[in-house]
mmCIF file of N, CA and C in Angstrom:
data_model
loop_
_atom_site.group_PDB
_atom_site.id
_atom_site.type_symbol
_atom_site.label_atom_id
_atom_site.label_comp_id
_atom_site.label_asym_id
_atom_site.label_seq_id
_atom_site.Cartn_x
_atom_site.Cartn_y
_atom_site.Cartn_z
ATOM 1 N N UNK A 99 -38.334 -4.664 -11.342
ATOM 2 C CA UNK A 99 -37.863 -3.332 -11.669
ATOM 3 C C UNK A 99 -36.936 -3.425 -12.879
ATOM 4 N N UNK A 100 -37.254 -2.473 -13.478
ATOM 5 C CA UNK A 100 -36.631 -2.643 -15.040
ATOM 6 C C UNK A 100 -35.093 -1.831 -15.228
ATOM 7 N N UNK A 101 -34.269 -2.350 -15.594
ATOM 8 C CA UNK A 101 -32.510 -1.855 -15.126
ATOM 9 C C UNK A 101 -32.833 -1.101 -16.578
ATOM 10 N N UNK A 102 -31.953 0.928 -16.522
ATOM 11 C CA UNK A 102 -31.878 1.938 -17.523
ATOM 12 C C UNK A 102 -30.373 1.436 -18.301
ATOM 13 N N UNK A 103 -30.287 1.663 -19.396
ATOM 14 C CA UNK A 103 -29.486 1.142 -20.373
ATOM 15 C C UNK A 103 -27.652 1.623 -19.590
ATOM 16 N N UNK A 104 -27.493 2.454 -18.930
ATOM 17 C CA UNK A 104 -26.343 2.536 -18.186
ATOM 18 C C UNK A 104 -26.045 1.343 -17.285
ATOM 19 N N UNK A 105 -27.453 0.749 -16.456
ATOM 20 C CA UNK A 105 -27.232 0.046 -15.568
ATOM 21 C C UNK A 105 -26.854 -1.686 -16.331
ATOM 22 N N UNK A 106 -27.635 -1.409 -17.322
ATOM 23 C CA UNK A 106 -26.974 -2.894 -18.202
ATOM 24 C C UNK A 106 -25.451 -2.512 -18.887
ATOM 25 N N UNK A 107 -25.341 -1.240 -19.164
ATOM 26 C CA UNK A 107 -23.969 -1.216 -19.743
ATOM 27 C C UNK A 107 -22.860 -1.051 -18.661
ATOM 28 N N UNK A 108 -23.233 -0.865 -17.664
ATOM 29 C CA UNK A 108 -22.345 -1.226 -16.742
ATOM 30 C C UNK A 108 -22.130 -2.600 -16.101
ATOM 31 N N UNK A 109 -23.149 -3.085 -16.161
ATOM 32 C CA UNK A 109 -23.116 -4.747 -15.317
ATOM 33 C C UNK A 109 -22.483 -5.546 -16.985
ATOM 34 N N UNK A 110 -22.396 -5.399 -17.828
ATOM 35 C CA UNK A 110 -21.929 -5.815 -18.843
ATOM 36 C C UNK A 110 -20.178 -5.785 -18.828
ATOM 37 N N UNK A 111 -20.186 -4.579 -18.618
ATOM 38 C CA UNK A 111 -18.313 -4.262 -18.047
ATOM 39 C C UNK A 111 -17.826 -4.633 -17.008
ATOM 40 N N UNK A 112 -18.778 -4.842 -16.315
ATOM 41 C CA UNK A 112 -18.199 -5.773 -14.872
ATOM 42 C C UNK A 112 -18.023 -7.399 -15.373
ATOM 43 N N UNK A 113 -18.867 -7.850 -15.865
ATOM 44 C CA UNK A 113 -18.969 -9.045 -16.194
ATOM 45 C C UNK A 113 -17.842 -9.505 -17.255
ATOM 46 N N UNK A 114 -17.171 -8.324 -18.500
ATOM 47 C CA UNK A 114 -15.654 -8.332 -18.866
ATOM 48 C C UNK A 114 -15.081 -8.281 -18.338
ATOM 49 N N UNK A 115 -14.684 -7.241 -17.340
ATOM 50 C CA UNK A 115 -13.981 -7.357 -16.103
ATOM 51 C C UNK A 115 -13.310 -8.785 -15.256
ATOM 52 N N UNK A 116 -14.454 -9.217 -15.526
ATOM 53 C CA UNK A 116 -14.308 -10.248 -13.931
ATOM 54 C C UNK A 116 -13.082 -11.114 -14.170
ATOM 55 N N UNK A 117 -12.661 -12.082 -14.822
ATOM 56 C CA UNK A 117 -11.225 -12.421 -15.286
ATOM 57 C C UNK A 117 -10.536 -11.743 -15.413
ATOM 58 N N UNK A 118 -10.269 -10.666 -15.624
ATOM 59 C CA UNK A 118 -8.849 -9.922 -15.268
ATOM 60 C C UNK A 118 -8.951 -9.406 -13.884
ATOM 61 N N UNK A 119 -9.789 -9.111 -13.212
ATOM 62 C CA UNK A 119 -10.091 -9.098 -11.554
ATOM 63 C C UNK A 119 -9.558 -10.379 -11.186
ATOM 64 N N UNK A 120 -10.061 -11.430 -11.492
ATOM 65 C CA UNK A 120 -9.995 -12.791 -10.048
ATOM 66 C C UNK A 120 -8.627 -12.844 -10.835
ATOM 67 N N UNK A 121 -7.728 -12.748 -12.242
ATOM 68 C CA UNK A 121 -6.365 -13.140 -12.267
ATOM 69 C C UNK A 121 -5.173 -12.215 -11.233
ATOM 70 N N UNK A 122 -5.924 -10.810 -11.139
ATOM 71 C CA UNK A 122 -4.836 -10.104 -10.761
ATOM 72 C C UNK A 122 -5.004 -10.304 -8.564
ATOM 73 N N UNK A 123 -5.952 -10.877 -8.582
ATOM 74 C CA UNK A 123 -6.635 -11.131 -7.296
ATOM 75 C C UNK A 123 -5.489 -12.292 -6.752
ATOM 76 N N UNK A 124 -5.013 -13.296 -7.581
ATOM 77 C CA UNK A 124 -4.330 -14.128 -7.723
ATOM 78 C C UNK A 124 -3.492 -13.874 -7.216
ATOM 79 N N UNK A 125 -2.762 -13.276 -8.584
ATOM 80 C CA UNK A 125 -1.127 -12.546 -8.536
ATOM 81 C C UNK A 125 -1.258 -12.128 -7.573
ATOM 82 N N UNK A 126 -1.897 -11.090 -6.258
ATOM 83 C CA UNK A 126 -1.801 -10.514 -5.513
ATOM 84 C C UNK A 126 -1.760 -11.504 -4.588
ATOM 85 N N UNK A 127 -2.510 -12.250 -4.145
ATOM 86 C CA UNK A 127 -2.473 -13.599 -3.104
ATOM 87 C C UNK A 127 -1.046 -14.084 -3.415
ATOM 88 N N UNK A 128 -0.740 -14.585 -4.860
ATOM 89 C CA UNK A 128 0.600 -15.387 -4.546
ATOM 90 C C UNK A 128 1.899 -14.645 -4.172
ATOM 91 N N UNK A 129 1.874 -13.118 -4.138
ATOM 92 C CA UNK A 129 2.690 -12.712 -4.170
ATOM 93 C C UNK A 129 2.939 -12.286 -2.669
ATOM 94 N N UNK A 130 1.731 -12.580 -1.677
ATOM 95 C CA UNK A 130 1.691 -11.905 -0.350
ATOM 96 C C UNK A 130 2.260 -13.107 0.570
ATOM 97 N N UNK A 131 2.118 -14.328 -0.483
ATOM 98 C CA UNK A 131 2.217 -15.698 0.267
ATOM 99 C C UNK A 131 3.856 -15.540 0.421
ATOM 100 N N UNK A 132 4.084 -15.518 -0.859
ATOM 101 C CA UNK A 132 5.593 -15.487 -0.888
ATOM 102 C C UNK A 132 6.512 -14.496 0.181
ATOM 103 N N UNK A 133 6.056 -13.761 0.397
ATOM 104 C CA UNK A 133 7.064 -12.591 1.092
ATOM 105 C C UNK A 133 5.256 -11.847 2.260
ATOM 106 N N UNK A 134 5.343 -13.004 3.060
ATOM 107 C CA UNK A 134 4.380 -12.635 3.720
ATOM 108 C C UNK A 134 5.291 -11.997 4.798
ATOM 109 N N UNK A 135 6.232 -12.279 5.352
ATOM 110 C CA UNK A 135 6.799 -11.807 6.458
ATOM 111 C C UNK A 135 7.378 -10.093 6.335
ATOM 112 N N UNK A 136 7.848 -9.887 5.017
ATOM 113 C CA UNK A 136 8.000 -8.671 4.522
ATOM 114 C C UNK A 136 6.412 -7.899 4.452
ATOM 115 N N UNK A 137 5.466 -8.318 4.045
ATOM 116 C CA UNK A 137 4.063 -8.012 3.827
ATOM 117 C C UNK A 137 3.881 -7.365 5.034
ATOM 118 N N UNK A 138 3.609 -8.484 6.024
ATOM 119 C CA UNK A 138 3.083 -8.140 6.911
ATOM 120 C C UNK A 138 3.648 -7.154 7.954
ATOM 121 N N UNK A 139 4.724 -6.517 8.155
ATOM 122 C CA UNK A 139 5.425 -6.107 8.495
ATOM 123 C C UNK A 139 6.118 -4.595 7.962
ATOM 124 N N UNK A 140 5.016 -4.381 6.934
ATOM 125 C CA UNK A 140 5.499 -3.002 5.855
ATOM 126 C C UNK A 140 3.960 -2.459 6.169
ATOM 127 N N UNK A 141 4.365 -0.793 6.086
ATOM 128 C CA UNK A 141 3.024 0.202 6.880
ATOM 129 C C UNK A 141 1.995 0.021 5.436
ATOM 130 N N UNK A 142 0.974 -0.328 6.112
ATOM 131 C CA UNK A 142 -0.416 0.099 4.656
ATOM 132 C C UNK A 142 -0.832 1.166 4.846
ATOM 133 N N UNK A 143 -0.779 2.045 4.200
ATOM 134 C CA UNK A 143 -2.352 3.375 4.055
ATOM 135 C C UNK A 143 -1.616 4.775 4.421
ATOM 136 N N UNK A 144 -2.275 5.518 4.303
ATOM 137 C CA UNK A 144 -2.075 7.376 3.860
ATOM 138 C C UNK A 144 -1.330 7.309 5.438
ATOM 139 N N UNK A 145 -2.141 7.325 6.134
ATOM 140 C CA UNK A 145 -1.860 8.044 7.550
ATOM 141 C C UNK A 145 -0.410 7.040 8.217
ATOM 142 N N UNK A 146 -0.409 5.888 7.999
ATOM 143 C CA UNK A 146 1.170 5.001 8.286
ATOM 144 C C UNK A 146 2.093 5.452 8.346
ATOM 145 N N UNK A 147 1.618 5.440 6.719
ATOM 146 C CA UNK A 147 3.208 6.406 5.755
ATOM 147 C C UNK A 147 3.278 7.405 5.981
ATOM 148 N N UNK A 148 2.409 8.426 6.301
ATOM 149 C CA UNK A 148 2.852 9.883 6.820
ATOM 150 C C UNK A 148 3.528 9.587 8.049
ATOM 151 N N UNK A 149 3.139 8.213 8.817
ATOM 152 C CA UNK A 149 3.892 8.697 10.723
ATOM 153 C C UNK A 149 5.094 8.388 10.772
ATOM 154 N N UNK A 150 5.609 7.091 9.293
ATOM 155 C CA UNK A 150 6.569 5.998 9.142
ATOM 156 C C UNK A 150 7.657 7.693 8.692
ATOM 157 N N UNK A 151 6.684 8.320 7.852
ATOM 158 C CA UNK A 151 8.069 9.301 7.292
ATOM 159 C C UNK A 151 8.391 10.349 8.500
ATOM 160 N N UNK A 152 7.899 10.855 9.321
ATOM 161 C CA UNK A 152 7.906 11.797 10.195
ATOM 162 C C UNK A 152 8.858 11.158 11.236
ATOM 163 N N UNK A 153 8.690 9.253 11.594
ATOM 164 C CA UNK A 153 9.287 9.229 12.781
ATOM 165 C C UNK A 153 11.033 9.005 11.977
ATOM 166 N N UNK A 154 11.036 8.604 10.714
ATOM 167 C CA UNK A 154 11.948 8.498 9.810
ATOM 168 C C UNK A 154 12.854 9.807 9.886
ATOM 169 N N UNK A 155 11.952 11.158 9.982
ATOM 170 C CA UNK A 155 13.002 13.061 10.203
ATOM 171 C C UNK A 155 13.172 12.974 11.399
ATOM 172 N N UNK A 156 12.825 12.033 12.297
ATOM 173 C CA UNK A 156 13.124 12.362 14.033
ATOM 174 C C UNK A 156 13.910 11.519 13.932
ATOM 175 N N UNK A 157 14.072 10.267 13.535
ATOM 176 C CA UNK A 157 15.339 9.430 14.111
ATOM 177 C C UNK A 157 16.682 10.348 13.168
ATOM 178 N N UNK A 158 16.287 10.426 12.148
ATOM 179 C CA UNK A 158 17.686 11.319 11.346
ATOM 180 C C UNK A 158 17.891 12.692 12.059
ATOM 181 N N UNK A 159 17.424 13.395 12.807
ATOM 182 C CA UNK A 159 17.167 14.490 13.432
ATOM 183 C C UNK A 159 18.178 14.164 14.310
ATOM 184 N N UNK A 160 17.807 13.704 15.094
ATOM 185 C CA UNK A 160 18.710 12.933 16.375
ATOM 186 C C UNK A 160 20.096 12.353 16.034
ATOM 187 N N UNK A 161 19.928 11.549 15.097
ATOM 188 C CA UNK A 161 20.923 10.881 14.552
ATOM 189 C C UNK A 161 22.156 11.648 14.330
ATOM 190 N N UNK A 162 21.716 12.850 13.071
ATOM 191 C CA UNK A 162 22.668 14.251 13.310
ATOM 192 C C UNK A 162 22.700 14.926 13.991
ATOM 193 N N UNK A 163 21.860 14.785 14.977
ATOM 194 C CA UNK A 163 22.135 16.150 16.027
ATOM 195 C C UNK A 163 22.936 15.467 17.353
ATOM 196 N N UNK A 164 23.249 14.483 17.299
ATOM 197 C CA UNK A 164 24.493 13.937 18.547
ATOM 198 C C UNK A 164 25.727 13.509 17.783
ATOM 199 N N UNK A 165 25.468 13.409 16.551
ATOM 200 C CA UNK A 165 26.515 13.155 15.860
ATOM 201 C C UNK A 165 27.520 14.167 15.818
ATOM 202 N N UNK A 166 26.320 15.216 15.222
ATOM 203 C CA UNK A 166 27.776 16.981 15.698
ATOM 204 C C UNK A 166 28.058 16.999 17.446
ATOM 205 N N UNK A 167 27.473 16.663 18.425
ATOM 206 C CA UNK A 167 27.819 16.958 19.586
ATOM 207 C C UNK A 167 29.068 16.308 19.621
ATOM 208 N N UNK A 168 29.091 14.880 19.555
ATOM 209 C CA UNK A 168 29.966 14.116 19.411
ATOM 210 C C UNK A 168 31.020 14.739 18.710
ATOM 211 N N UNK A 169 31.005 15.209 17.921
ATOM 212 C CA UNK A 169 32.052 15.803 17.093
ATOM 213 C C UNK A 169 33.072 16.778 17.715
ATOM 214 N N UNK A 170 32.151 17.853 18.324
ATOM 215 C CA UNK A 170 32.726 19.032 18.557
ATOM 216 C C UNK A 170 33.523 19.154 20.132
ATOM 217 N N UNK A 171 33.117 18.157 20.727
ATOM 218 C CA UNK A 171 33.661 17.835 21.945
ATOM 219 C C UNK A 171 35.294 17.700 21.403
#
């Protein structure tokens, strides 16, 4: 099957590509090695970070809202 001139001009840009891919592939490995315990341990992805920030307004929620109780006593 014969590849249309997009499909070679694209596999052409991948093939520039590919060294600055496997370098930054690198950097990313050495940098997960280093501070893997921080890594592994920090939320990945859309839906995380939305629950990480929500449970983040409930603990501050709370936090100030016994803080004035405390207060006013």
């Amino acid at each position: 099957m014969k590849k249309g001139i997009f499909a070679k001009a694209w596999e052409q840009a991948m093939e520039r590509q590919k060294p600055y891919k496997e370098e930054k592939l690198k950097q990313i490995k050495l940098v997960q090695s280093e501070f893997k315990g921080e890594v592994n341990k920090r939320a990945t992805g859309v839906l995380s970070g939305i629950g990480l920030y929500y449970l983040q307004r409930i603990k501050n929620f709370f936090k100030s809202f016994f803080k004035n109780k405390v207060n006013k006593k």
